[in-house]
CSV table of N, CA and C in Angstrom, one decimal:
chain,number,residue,atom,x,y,z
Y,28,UNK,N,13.7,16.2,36.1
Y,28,UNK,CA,15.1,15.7,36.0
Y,28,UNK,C,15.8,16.1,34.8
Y,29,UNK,N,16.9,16.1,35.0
Y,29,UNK,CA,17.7,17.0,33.4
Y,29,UNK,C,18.3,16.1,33.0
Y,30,UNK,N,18.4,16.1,31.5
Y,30,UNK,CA,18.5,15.1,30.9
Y,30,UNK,C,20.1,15.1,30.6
Y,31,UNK,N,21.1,13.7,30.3
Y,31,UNK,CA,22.5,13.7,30.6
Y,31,UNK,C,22.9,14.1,29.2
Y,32,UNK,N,24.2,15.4,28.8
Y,32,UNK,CA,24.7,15.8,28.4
Y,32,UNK,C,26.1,14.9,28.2
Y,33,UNK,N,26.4,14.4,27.0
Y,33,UNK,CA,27.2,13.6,26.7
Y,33,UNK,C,28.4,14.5,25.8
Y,34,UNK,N,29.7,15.1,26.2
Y,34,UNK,CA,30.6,15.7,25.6
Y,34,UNK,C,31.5,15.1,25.4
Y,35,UNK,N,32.3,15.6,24.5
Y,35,UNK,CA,33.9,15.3,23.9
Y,35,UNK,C,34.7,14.7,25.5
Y,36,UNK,N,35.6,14.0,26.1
Y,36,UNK,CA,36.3,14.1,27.2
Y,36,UNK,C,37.2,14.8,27.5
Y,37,UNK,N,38.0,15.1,26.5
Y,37,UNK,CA,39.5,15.6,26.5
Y,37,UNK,C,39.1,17.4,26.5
Y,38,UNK,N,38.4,17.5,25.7
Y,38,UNK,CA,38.2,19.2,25.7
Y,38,UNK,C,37.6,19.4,26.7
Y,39,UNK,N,36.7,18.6,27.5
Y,39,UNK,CA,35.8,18.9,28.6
Y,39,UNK,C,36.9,18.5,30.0
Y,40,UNK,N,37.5,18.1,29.9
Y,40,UNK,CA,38.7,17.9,31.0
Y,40,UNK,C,39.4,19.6,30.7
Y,41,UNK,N,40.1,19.8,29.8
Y,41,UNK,CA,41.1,20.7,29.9
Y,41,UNK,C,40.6,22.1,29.9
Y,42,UNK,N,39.2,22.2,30.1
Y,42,UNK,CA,38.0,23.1,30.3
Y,42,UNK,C,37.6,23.7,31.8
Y,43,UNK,N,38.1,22.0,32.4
Y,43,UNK,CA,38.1,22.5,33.7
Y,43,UNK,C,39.3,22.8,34.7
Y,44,UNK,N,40.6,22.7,34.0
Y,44,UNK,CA,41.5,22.8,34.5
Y,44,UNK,C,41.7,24.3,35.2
Y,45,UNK,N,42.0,24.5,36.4
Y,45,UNK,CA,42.2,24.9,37.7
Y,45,UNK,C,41.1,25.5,38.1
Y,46,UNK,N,39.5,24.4,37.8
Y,46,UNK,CA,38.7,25.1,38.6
Y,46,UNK,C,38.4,23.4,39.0
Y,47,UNK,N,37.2,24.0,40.5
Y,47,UNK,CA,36.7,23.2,41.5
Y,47,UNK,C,36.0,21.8,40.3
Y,48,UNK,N,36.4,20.9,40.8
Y,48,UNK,CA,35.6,19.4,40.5
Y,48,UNK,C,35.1,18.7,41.3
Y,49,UNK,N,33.9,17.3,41.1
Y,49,UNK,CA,33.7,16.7,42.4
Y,49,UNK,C,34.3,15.1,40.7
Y,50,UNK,N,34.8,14.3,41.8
Y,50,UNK,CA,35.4,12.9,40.9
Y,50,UNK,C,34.7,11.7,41.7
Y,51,UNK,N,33.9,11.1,41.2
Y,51,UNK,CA,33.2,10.2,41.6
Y,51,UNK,C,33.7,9.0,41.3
Y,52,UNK,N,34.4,7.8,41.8
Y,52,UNK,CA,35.2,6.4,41.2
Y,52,UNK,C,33.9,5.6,41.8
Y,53,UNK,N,34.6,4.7,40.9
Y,53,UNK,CA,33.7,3.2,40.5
Y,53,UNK,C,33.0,2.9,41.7
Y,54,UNK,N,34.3,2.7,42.9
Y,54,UNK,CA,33.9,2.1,44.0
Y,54,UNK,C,33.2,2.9,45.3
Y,55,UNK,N,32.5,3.6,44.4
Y,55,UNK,CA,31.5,4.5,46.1
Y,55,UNK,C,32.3,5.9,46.5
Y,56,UNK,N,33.4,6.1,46.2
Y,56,UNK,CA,34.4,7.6,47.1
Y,56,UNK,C,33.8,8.5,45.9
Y,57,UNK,N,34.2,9.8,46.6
Y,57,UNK,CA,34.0,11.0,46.1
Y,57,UNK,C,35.1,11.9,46.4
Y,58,UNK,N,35.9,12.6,45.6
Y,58,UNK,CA,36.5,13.5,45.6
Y,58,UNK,C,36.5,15.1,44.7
Y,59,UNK,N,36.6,16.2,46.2
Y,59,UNK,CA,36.3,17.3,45.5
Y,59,UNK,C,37.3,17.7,45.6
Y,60,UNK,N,38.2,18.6,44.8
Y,60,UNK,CA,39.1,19.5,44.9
Y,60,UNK,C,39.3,20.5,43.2
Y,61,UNK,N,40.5,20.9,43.7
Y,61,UNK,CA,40.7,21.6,41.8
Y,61,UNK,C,41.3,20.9,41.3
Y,62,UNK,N,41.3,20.6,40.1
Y,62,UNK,CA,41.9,19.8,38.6
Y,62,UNK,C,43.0,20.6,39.0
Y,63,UNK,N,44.1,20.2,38.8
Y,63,UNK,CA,45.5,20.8,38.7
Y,63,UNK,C,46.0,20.0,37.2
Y,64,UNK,N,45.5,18.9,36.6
Y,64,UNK,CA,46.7,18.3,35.4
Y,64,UNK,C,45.7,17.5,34.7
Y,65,UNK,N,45.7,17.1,33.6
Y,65,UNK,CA,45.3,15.7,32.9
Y,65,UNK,C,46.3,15.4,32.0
Y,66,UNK,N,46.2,13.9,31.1
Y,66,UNK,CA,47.4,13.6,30.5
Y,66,UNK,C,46.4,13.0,29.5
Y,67,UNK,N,47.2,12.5,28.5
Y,67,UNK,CA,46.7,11.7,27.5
Y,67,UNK,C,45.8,10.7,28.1
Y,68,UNK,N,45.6,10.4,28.8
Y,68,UNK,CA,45.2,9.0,28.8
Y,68,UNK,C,44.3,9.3,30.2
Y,69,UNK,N,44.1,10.9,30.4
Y,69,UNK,CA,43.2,10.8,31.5
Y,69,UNK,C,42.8,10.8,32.7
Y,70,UNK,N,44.3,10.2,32.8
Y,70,UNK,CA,44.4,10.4,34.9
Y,70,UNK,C,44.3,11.9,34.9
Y,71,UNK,N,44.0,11.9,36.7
Y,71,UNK,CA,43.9,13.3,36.7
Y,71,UNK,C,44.2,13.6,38.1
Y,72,UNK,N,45.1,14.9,38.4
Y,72,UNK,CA,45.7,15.4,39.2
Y,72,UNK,C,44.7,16.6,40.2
Y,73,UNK,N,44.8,16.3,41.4
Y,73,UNK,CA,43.5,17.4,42.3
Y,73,UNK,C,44.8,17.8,42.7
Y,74,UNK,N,44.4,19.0,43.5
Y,74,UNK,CA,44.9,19.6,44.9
Y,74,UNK,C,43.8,20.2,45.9
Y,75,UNK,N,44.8,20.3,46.6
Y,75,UNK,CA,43.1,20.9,47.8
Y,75,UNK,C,42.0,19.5,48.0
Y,76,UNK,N,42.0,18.8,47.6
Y,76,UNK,CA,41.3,17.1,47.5
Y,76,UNK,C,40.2,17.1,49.0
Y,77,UNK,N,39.4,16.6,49.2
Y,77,UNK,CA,38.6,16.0,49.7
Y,77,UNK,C,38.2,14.8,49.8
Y,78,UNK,N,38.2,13.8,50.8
Y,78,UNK,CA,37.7,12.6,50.3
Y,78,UNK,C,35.9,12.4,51.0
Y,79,UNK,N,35.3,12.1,50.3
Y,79,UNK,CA,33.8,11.8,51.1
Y,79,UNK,C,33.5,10.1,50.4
Y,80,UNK,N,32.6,9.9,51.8
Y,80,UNK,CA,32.0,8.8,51.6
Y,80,UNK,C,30.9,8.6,51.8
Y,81,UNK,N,29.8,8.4,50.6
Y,81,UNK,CA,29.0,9.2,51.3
Y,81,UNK,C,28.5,10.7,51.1
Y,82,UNK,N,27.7,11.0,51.4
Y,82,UNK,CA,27.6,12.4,52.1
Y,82,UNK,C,28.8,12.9,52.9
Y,83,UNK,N,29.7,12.3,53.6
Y,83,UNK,CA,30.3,12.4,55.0
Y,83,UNK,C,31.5,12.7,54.3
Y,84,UNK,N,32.4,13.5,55.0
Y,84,UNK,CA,33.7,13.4,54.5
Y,84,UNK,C,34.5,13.0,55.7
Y,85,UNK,N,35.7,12.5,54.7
Y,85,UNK,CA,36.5,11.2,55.5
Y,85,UNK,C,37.6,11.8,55.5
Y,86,UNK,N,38.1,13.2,54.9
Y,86,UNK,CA,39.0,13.3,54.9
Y,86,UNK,C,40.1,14.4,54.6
Y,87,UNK,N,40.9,15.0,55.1
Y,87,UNK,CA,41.7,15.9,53.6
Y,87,UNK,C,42.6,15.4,53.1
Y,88,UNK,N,43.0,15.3,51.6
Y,88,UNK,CA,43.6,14.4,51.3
Y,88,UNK,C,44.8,15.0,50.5
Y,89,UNK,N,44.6,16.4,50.3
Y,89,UNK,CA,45.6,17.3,49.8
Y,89,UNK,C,45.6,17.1,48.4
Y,90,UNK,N,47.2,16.7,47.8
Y,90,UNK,CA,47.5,16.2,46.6
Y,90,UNK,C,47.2,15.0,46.3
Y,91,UNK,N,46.6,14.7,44.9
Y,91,UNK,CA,46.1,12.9,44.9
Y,91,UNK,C,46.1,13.1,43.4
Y,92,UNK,N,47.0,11.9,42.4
Y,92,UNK,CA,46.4,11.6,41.2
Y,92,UNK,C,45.4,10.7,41.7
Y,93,UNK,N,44.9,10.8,40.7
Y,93,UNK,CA,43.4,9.5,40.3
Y,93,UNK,C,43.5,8.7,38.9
Y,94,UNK,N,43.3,7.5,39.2
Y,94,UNK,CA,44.2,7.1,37.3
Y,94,UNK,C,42.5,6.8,37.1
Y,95,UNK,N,42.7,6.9,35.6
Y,95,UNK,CA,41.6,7.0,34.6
Y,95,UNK,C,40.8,5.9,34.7
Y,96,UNK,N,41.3,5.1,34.8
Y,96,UNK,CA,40.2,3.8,34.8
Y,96,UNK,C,39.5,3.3,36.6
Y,97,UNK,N,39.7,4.3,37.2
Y,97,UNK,CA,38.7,4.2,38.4
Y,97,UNK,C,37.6,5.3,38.2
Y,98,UNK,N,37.9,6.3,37.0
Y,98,UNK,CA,36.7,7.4,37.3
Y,98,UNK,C,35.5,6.6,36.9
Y,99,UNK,N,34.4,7.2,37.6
Y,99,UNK,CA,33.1,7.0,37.2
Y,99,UNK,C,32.5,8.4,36.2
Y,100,UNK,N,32.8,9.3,36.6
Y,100,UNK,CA,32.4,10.5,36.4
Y,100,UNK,C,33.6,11.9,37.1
Y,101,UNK,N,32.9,12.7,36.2
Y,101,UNK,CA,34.1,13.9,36.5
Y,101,UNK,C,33.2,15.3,36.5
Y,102,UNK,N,32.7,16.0,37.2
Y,102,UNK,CA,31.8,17.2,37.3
Y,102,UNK,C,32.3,18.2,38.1
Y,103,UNK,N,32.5,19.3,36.8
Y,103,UNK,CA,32.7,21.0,37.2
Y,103,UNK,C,31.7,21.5,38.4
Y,104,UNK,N,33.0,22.4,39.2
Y,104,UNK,CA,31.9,22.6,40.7
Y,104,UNK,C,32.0,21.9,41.4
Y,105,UNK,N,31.8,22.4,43.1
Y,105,UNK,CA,31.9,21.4,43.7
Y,105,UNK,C,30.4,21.4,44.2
């Protein structure tokens, strides 16, 4: 098992801007698409979006902010 890499947020966010992410919130969803934006405070802007639940995907969801205080996690790559 690999052990968890704990970085800066803000440089690690703007690091990944317009490549592929998967966005994991609090409550169980998963979304993959590209980072298109972040702001001071975090929220963050996909395109291309995916919703899964699950393994499963539920969806295409196109354009979607995500505000900051639902992320659980934010991972380069999909």
């Amino acid at each position: 098992m690999s052990a968890l890499q704990i970085v800066n947020p803000k440089p690690y966010l703007n690091s990944l801007l317009g490549q592929d992410v998967t966005v994991k919130l609090k409550w169980g969803l998963t979304y993959k698409g590209t980072l298109a934006s972040t702001d001071a405070y975090m929220n963050l802007q996909l395109t291309e979006a995916k919703e899964f639940v699950g393994k499963d995907q539920a969806g295409n969801v196109g354009e979607i902010l995500i505000r900051c205080n639902n992320v659980l996690y934010v991972k380069g790559g999909i």
